Amino acid sequence: ATELKVPAEHIEQFRKWQFPNDAVTQCYLKCVFEKFGLFDAETGFNVEHIHQQLQGAEVAPPGDADHDDVVHDKIAACVDTNEQGSNACEWAYRGGVCFIKENLQLVKHSVKPQA
């Protein structure tokens, strides 16, 4: 958030899982996804990495996510190849908002600090 100079009011929205469709939010989500290895501006989303992040290492060891489960299908449904030709921030936002909407409880659990 500091790198992108995200305004405080946006940070408050993000903490409430609210992501307005604007350039600041789009680029913030892109930055977060890139830092976690979930998104690349050239190739898009990595479904395998997203699935592992959502499931957690205790459920599936790295590289061992179950491709037949419902979560995998929901993630794959949110991924596109950017047929629209959007910039990377818009592309990351589109997929990210879809993941969050479809899997909010899993997303919240995956980012919760571990005890």
N, CA, C and O atoms as a DFTB+ gen file, in Angstrom:
460 C
 N C O
     1  1       0.827      -1.191       0.000
     2  2       0.000       0.000       0.000
     3  2       0.868       1.249       0.000
     4  3       0.523       2.245      -0.637
     5  1       1.991       1.203       0.710
     6  2       2.879       2.361       0.774
     7  2       3.495       2.641      -0.587
     8  3       3.567       3.794      -1.010
     9  1       3.944       1.582      -1.285
    10  2       4.555       1.750      -2.605
    11  2       3.615       2.467      -3.568
    12  3       4.044       3.305      -4.361
    13  1       2.341       2.131      -3.492
    14  2       1.352       2.696      -4.413
    15  2       0.715       3.975      -3.892
    16  3      -0.109       4.587      -4.572
    17  1       1.101       4.383      -2.670
    18  2       0.521       5.578      -2.048
    19  2      -1.009       5.476      -1.982
    20  3      -1.727       6.396      -2.376
    21  1      -1.480       4.346      -1.479
    22  2      -2.918       4.105      -1.362
    23  2      -3.467       4.985      -0.242
    24  3      -2.961       4.946       0.879
    25  1      -4.501       5.782      -0.537
    26  2      -5.084       6.657       0.491
    27  2      -5.664       5.859       1.663
    28  3      -6.116       4.726       1.497
    29  1      -5.643       6.469       2.841
    30  2      -6.123       5.820       4.068
    31  2      -7.562       5.334       3.935
    32  3      -7.902       4.266       4.446
    33  1      -8.415       6.109       3.251
    34  2      -9.817       5.685       3.127
    35  2      -9.942       4.390       2.319
    36  3     -10.837       3.584       2.571
    37  1      -9.045       4.193       1.350
    38  2      -9.042       2.934       0.601
    39  2      -8.616       1.781       1.511
    40  3      -9.209       0.702       1.476
    41  1      -7.593       2.015       2.319
    42  2      -7.112       0.973       3.229
    43  2      -8.241       0.524       4.156
    44  3      -8.404      -0.668       4.416
    45  1      -9.011       1.480       4.646
    46  2     -10.146       1.143       5.522
    47  2     -11.171       0.280       4.785
    48  3     -11.715      -0.669       5.351
    49  1     -11.431       0.616       3.516
    50  2     -12.362      -0.195       2.721
    51  2     -11.816      -1.613       2.543
    52  3     -12.554      -2.588       2.681
    53  1     -10.525      -1.723       2.236
    54  2      -9.915      -3.036       2.004
    55  2     -10.027      -3.900       3.258
    56  3     -10.272      -5.103       3.167
    57  1      -9.849      -3.290       4.421
    58  2      -9.955      -4.042       5.682
    59  2     -11.361      -4.600       5.888
    60  3     -11.546      -5.579       6.611
    61  1     -12.346      -3.973       5.251
    62  2     -13.743      -4.437       5.335
    63  2     -14.098      -5.332       4.141
    64  3     -15.268      -5.654       3.932
    65  1     -13.103      -5.724       3.373
    66  2     -13.288      -6.561       2.188
    67  2     -14.126      -5.862       1.126
    68  3     -14.892      -6.501       0.405
    69  1     -13.973      -4.534       1.038
    70  2     -14.644      -3.735       0.015
    71  2     -13.572      -3.248      -0.958
    72  3     -12.594      -2.617      -0.555
    73  1     -13.766      -3.546      -2.234
    74  2     -12.779      -3.212      -3.247
    75  2     -13.443      -2.441      -4.384
    76  3     -13.923      -3.044      -5.344
    77  1     -13.475      -1.091      -4.279
    78  2     -14.118      -0.296      -5.323
    79  2     -13.394      -0.464      -6.664
    80  3     -12.185      -0.689      -6.706
    81  1     -14.141      -0.352      -7.735
    82  2     -13.574      -0.506      -9.070
    83  2     -12.958       0.817      -9.516
    84  3     -13.570       1.588     -10.256
    85  1     -11.729       1.064      -9.047
    86  2     -10.991       2.258      -9.461
    87  2      -9.524       1.876      -9.657
    88  3      -9.099       0.793      -9.254
    89  1      -8.758       2.767     -10.275
    90  2      -7.367       2.464     -10.624
    91  2      -6.512       2.139      -9.398
    92  3      -5.665       1.248      -9.459
    93  1      -6.721       2.846      -8.293
    94  2      -5.935       2.600      -7.078
    95  2      -6.157       1.172      -6.587
    96  3      -5.199       0.451      -6.309
    97  1      -7.410       0.770      -6.482
    98  2      -7.741      -0.570      -5.992
    99  2      -7.252      -1.636      -6.964
   100  3      -6.702      -2.655      -6.545
   101  1      -7.447      -1.409      -8.249
   102  2      -7.014      -2.379      -9.249
   103  2      -5.515      -2.645      -9.131
   104  3      -5.086      -3.799      -9.123
   105  1      -4.722      -1.584      -9.040
   106  2      -3.267      -1.755      -8.968
   107  2      -2.820      -2.291      -7.611
   108  3      -1.809      -2.988      -7.524
   109  1      -3.562      -1.975      -6.557
   110  2      -3.258      -2.533      -5.234
   111  2      -3.426      -4.057      -5.261
   112  3      -2.546      -4.787      -4.807
   113  1      -4.554      -4.533      -5.792
   114  2      -4.784      -5.980      -5.857
   115  2      -3.734      -6.657      -6.735
   116  3      -3.244      -7.733      -6.394
   117  1      -3.388      -6.040      -7.853
   118  2      -2.351      -6.596      -8.725
   119  2      -1.045      -6.747      -7.949
   120  3      -0.393      -7.788      -8.027
   121  1      -0.666      -5.726      -7.212
   122  2       0.569      -5.747      -6.430
   123  2       0.544      -6.875      -5.395
   124  3       1.514      -7.621      -5.266
   125  1      -0.553      -6.997      -4.668
   126  2      -0.681      -8.050      -3.648
   127  2      -0.580      -9.429      -4.298
   128  3       0.157     -10.291      -3.818
   129  1      -1.313      -9.636      -5.380
   130  2      -1.301     -10.943      -6.044
   131  2       0.087     -11.276      -6.591
   132  3       0.521     -12.426      -6.524
   133  1       0.786     -10.271      -7.132
   134  2       2.138     -10.508      -7.642
   135  2       3.090     -10.885      -6.506
   136  3       3.907     -11.794      -6.655
   137  1       2.987     -10.199      -5.389
   138  2       3.886     -10.476      -4.253
   139  2       3.697     -11.896      -3.716
   140  3       4.648     -12.501      -3.221
   141  1       2.485     -12.427      -3.810
   142  2       2.209     -13.793      -3.352
   143  2       2.435     -14.832      -4.453
   144  3       2.237     -16.025      -4.223
   145  1       2.846     -14.391      -5.648
   146  2       3.073     -15.325      -6.743
   147  2       1.799     -15.881      -7.345
   148  3       1.801     -16.962      -7.934
   149  1       0.698     -15.132      -7.194
   150  2      -0.600     -15.593      -7.688
   151  2      -0.939     -15.028      -9.065
   152  3      -1.806     -15.556      -9.761
   153  1      -0.249     -13.947      -9.457
   154  2      -0.568     -13.260     -10.710
   155  2       0.715     -12.756     -11.343
   156  3       1.637     -12.318     -10.656
   157  1       0.757     -12.827     -12.664
   158  2       1.863     -12.290     -13.445
   159  2       1.260     -11.417     -14.540
   160  3       0.301     -11.821     -15.196
   161  1       1.810     -10.236     -14.739
   162  2       1.249      -9.286     -15.702
   163  2       1.261      -9.816     -17.132
   164  3       0.475      -9.358     -17.962
   165  1       2.133     -10.766     -17.432
   166  2       2.209     -11.334     -18.778
   167  2       1.323     -12.566     -18.948
   168  3       0.667     -12.728     -19.977
   169  1       1.307     -13.425     -17.945
   170  2       0.617     -14.712     -18.083
   171  2      -0.695     -14.799     -17.317
   172  3      -1.477     -15.725     -17.535
   173  1      -0.947     -13.847     -16.422
   174  2      -2.199     -13.839     -15.673
   175  2      -2.117     -14.630     -14.384
   176  3      -1.053     -14.733     -13.773
   177  1      -3.242     -15.188     -13.973
   178  2      -3.343     -15.888     -12.698
   179  2      -2.780     -17.298     -12.778
   180  3      -2.868     -17.961     -13.812
   181  1      -2.201     -17.746     -11.668
   182  2      -1.708     -19.109     -11.531
   183  2      -2.711     -19.860     -10.648
   184  3      -2.681     -19.747      -9.423
   185  1      -3.586     -20.616     -11.282
   186  2      -4.667     -21.306     -10.571
   187  2      -4.109     -22.229      -9.490
   188  3      -4.658     -22.296      -8.390
   189  1      -3.032     -22.935      -9.792
   190  2      -2.425     -23.858      -8.824
   191  2      -1.984     -23.113      -7.560
   192  3      -2.267     -23.556      -6.447
   193  1      -1.297     -21.992      -7.733
   194  2      -0.823     -21.222      -6.568
   195  2      -1.989     -20.645      -5.762
   196  3      -1.955     -20.632      -4.532
   197  1      -3.010     -20.174      -6.460
   198  2      -4.179     -19.624      -5.758
   199  2      -4.845     -20.727      -4.937
   200  3      -5.202     -20.523      -3.776
   201  1      -5.004     -21.885      -5.550
   202  2      -5.639     -23.016      -4.866
   203  2      -4.845     -23.390      -3.613
   204  3      -5.427     -23.604      -2.549
   205  1      -3.526     -23.469      -3.736
   206  2      -2.686     -23.795      -2.583
   207  2      -2.823     -22.734      -1.496
   208  3      -2.903     -23.067      -0.313
   209  1      -2.850     -21.468      -1.884
   210  2      -2.987     -20.380      -0.914
   211  2      -4.322     -20.486      -0.172
   212  3      -4.373     -20.335       1.049
   213  1      -5.392     -20.744      -0.910
   214  2      -6.709     -20.828      -0.285
   215  2      -6.848     -22.059       0.601
   216  3      -7.449     -21.987       1.674
   217  1      -6.305     -23.175       0.167
   218  2      -6.424     -24.406       0.947
   219  2      -5.492     -24.412       2.142
   220  3      -5.822     -24.967       3.191
   221  1      -4.342     -23.804       1.990
   222  2      -3.351     -23.832       3.060
   223  2      -2.487     -25.069       2.950
   224  3      -2.947     -26.126       2.517
   225  1      -1.253     -24.933       3.337
   226  2      -0.289     -26.028       3.216
   227  2      -0.677     -27.234       4.061
   228  3      -0.304     -28.362       3.737
   229  1      -1.440     -27.006       5.163
   230  2      -1.813     -28.148       6.007
   231  2      -2.821     -29.052       5.315
   232  3      -2.947     -30.222       5.675
   233  1      -3.540     -28.532       4.331
   234  2      -4.532     -29.336       3.612
   235  2      -3.889     -30.044       2.425
   236  3      -4.102     -31.238       2.214
   237  1      -3.107     -29.306       1.660
   238  2      -2.475     -29.875       0.473
   239  2      -1.031     -29.397       0.399
   240  3      -0.786     -28.192       0.352
   241  1      -0.072     -30.319       0.387
   242  2       1.321     -29.905       0.235
   243  2       1.506     -29.163      -1.085
   244  3       0.738     -29.382      -2.021
   245  1       2.517     -28.282      -1.181
   246  2       2.742     -27.540      -2.425
   247  2       2.764     -28.469      -3.635
   248  3       3.380     -29.534      -3.610
   249  1       2.084     -28.048      -4.685
   250  2       2.019     -28.834      -5.911
   251  2       1.031     -29.982      -5.849
   252  3       0.997     -30.818      -6.752
   253  1       0.221     -30.037      -4.787
   254  2      -0.647     -31.191      -4.574
   255  2      -2.110     -30.802      -4.365
   256  3      -2.855     -31.540      -3.720
   257  1      -2.530     -29.660      -4.897
   258  2      -3.927     -29.243      -4.755
   259  2      -4.814     -30.180      -5.573
   260  3      -4.415     -30.642      -6.642
   261  1      -5.999     -30.456      -5.076
   262  2      -6.943     -31.362      -5.731
   263  2      -7.668     -30.624      -6.853
   264  3      -8.510     -29.763      -6.601
   265  1      -7.332     -30.973      -8.093
   266  2      -7.911     -30.283      -9.251
   267  2      -9.367     -30.643      -9.494
   268  3     -10.022     -30.019     -10.329
   269  1      -9.882     -31.627      -8.790
   270  2     -11.262     -32.050      -9.001
   271  2     -12.229     -31.436      -8.004
   272  3     -13.436     -31.658      -8.105
   273  1     -11.730     -30.675      -7.049
   274  2     -12.653     -30.183      -6.035
   275  2     -13.354     -28.891      -6.460
   276  3     -12.984     -28.255      -7.446
   277  1     -14.360     -28.533      -5.698
   278  2     -15.210     -27.380      -6.001
   279  2     -14.418     -26.080      -5.963
   280  3     -14.634     -25.200      -6.795
   281  1     -13.504     -25.952      -5.005
   282  2     -12.699     -24.730      -4.894
   283  2     -11.899     -24.517      -6.168
   284  3     -11.849     -23.407      -6.699
   285  1     -11.274     -25.578      -6.657
   286  2     -10.482     -25.465      -7.886
   287  2     -11.362     -24.983      -9.047
   288  3     -10.950     -24.133      -9.836
   289  1     -12.560     -25.529      -9.139
   290  2     -13.482     -25.129     -10.205
   291  2     -13.868     -23.655     -10.081
   292  3     -13.944     -22.944     -11.083
   293  1     -14.112     -23.196      -8.845
   294  2     -14.476     -21.786      -8.645
   295  2     -13.327     -20.862      -9.016
   296  3     -13.543     -19.801      -9.602
   297  1     -12.103     -21.263      -8.676
   298  2     -10.936     -20.450      -9.032
   299  2     -10.807     -20.390     -10.544
   300  3     -10.665     -19.313     -11.122
   301  1     -10.858     -21.554     -11.181
   302  2     -10.709     -21.619     -12.636
   303  2     -11.779     -20.794     -13.343
   304  3     -11.517     -20.212     -14.395
   305  1     -12.983     -20.739     -12.773
   306  2     -14.072     -19.971     -13.382
   307  2     -13.795     -18.468     -13.348
   308  3     -14.349     -17.719     -14.154
   309  1     -12.948     -18.023     -12.427
   310  2     -12.640     -16.593     -12.302
   311  2     -11.458     -16.162     -13.168
   312  3     -11.219     -14.969     -13.353
   313  1     -10.730     -17.129     -13.691
   314  2      -9.534     -16.836     -14.475
   315  2      -9.924     -16.616     -15.931
   316  3     -10.745     -17.347     -16.484
   317  1      -9.328     -15.603     -16.538
   318  2      -9.502     -15.429     -17.980
   319  2      -8.139     -15.152     -18.595
   320  3      -7.168     -14.899     -17.881
   321  1      -8.072     -15.200     -19.907
   322  2      -6.806     -14.968     -20.597
   323  2      -6.700     -13.536     -21.097
   324  3      -5.897     -13.234     -21.980
   325  1      -7.507     -12.666     -20.534
   326  2      -7.512     -11.242     -20.862
   327  2      -7.847     -10.990     -22.328
   328  3      -7.192     -10.202     -23.011
   329  1      -8.882     -11.679     -22.790
   330  2      -9.352     -11.469     -24.156
   331  2      -9.737     -10.009     -24.379
   332  3      -9.698      -9.512     -25.504
   333  1     -10.110      -9.327     -23.293
   334  2     -10.541      -7.932     -23.371
   335  2      -9.376      -6.990     -23.666
   336  3      -9.592      -5.854     -24.088
   337  1      -8.141      -7.450     -23.447
   338  2      -6.975      -6.601     -23.656
   339  2      -6.820      -5.535     -22.581
   340  3      -6.249      -4.474     -22.837
   341  1      -7.321      -5.805     -21.390
   342  2      -7.229      -4.856     -20.276
   343  2      -5.782      -4.690     -19.837
   344  3      -4.939      -5.547     -20.103
   345  1      -5.499      -3.564     -19.154
   346  2      -4.165      -3.438     -18.570
   347  2      -4.057      -4.432     -17.414
   348  3      -5.064      -4.978     -16.963
   349  1      -2.839      -4.662     -16.939
   350  2      -2.603      -5.694     -15.921
   351  2      -3.372      -5.422     -14.632
   352  3      -3.840      -6.359     -13.985
   353  1      -3.508      -4.154     -14.253
   354  2      -4.234      -3.829     -13.018
   355  2      -5.709      -4.215     -13.141
   356  3      -6.276      -4.806     -12.222
   357  1      -6.327      -3.880     -14.274
   358  2      -7.740      -4.229     -14.489
   359  2      -7.921      -5.744     -14.537
   360  3      -8.892      -6.276     -13.999
   361  1      -6.986      -6.429     -15.180
   362  2      -7.043      -7.884     -15.307
   363  2      -6.972      -8.536     -13.925
   364  3      -7.771      -9.418     -13.610
   365  1      -6.021      -8.103     -13.108
   366  2      -5.874      -8.645     -11.752
   367  2      -7.114      -8.341     -10.913
   368  3      -7.574      -9.192     -10.152
   369  1      -7.649      -7.139     -11.050
   370  2      -8.838      -6.747     -10.284
   371  2     -10.031      -7.627     -10.659
   372  3     -10.742      -8.121      -9.783
   373  1     -10.247      -7.819     -11.956
   374  2     -11.389      -8.605     -12.434
   375  2     -11.368     -10.017     -11.829
   376  3     -12.370     -10.483     -11.287
   377  1     -10.234     -10.678     -11.929
   378  2     -10.130     -12.024     -11.368
   379  2     -10.175     -12.023      -9.852
   380  3     -10.815     -12.879      -9.242
   381  1      -9.493     -11.060      -9.244
   382  2      -9.424     -10.993      -7.785
   383  2     -10.765     -10.773      -7.137
   384  3     -11.094     -11.428      -6.148
   385  1     -11.545      -9.859      -7.678
   386  2     -12.872      -9.594      -7.119
   387  2     -13.756     -10.830      -7.271
   388  3     -14.554     -11.140      -6.386
   389  1     -13.616     -11.520      -8.374
   390  2     -14.368     -12.765      -8.579
   391  2     -13.979     -13.803      -7.526
   392  3     -14.855     -14.421      -6.922
   393  1     -12.669     -14.005      -7.297
   394  2     -12.224     -14.975      -6.284
   395  2     -12.775     -14.622      -4.922
   396  3     -13.302     -15.475      -4.208
   397  1     -12.648     -13.346      -4.566
   398  2     -13.078     -12.898      -3.238
   399  2     -14.578     -13.103      -3.072
   400  3     -15.035     -13.572      -2.029
   401  1     -15.340     -12.751      -4.099
   402  2     -16.796     -12.902      -4.036
   403  2     -17.201     -14.373      -3.916
   404  3     -18.090     -14.714      -3.136
   405  1     -16.553     -15.230      -4.682
   406  2     -16.919     -16.650      -4.716
   407  2     -16.379     -17.449      -3.533
   408  3     -16.923     -18.500      -3.195
   409  1     -15.314     -16.957      -2.905
   410  2     -14.618     -17.735      -1.873
   411  2     -14.258     -16.893      -0.656
   412  3     -13.195     -17.097      -0.069
   413  1     -15.110     -15.957      -0.260
   414  2     -14.751     -14.991       0.779
   415  2     -14.274     -15.651       2.068
   416  3     -13.260     -15.236       2.628
   417  1     -14.976     -16.659       2.546
   418  2     -14.566     -17.283       3.812
   419  2     -13.200     -17.957       3.691
   420  3     -12.386     -17.876       4.611
   421  1     -12.945     -18.619       2.564
   422  2     -11.630     -19.233       2.355
   423  2     -10.544     -18.174       2.263
   424  3      -9.460     -18.343       2.822
   425  1     -10.828     -17.080       1.558
   426  2      -9.848     -15.998       1.421
   427  2      -9.535     -15.422       2.794
   428  3      -8.368     -15.236       3.142
   429  1     -10.570     -15.139       3.573
   430  2     -10.354     -14.584       4.918
   431  2      -9.517     -15.539       5.762
   432  3      -8.600     -15.109       6.462
   433  1      -9.829     -16.829       5.700
   434  2      -9.087     -17.820       6.480
   435  2      -7.630     -17.895       6.027
   436  3      -6.734     -18.049       6.858
   437  1      -7.382     -17.788       4.722
   438  2      -6.021     -17.942       4.202
   439  2      -5.122     -16.771       4.568
   440  3      -3.900     -16.918       4.581
   441  1      -5.703     -15.608       4.867
   442  2      -4.885     -14.438       5.222
   443  2      -4.892     -14.160       6.717
   444  3      -4.238     -13.225       7.179
   445  1      -5.630     -14.971       7.477
   446  2      -5.701     -14.801       8.928
   447  2      -4.344     -15.141       9.537
   448  3      -3.756     -16.164       9.184
   449  1      -3.834     -14.307      10.444
   450  2      -2.553     -14.617      11.093
   451  2      -2.628     -15.966      11.814
   452  3      -3.609     -16.263      12.496
   453  1      -1.599     -16.760      11.658
   454  2      -1.556     -18.074      12.305
   455  2      -1.116     -17.923      13.755
   456  3      -0.229     -17.123      14.053
   457  1      -1.718     -18.675      14.649
   458  2      -1.403     -18.589      16.085
   459  2      -0.073     -19.240      16.395
   460  3       0.350     -19.261      17.551
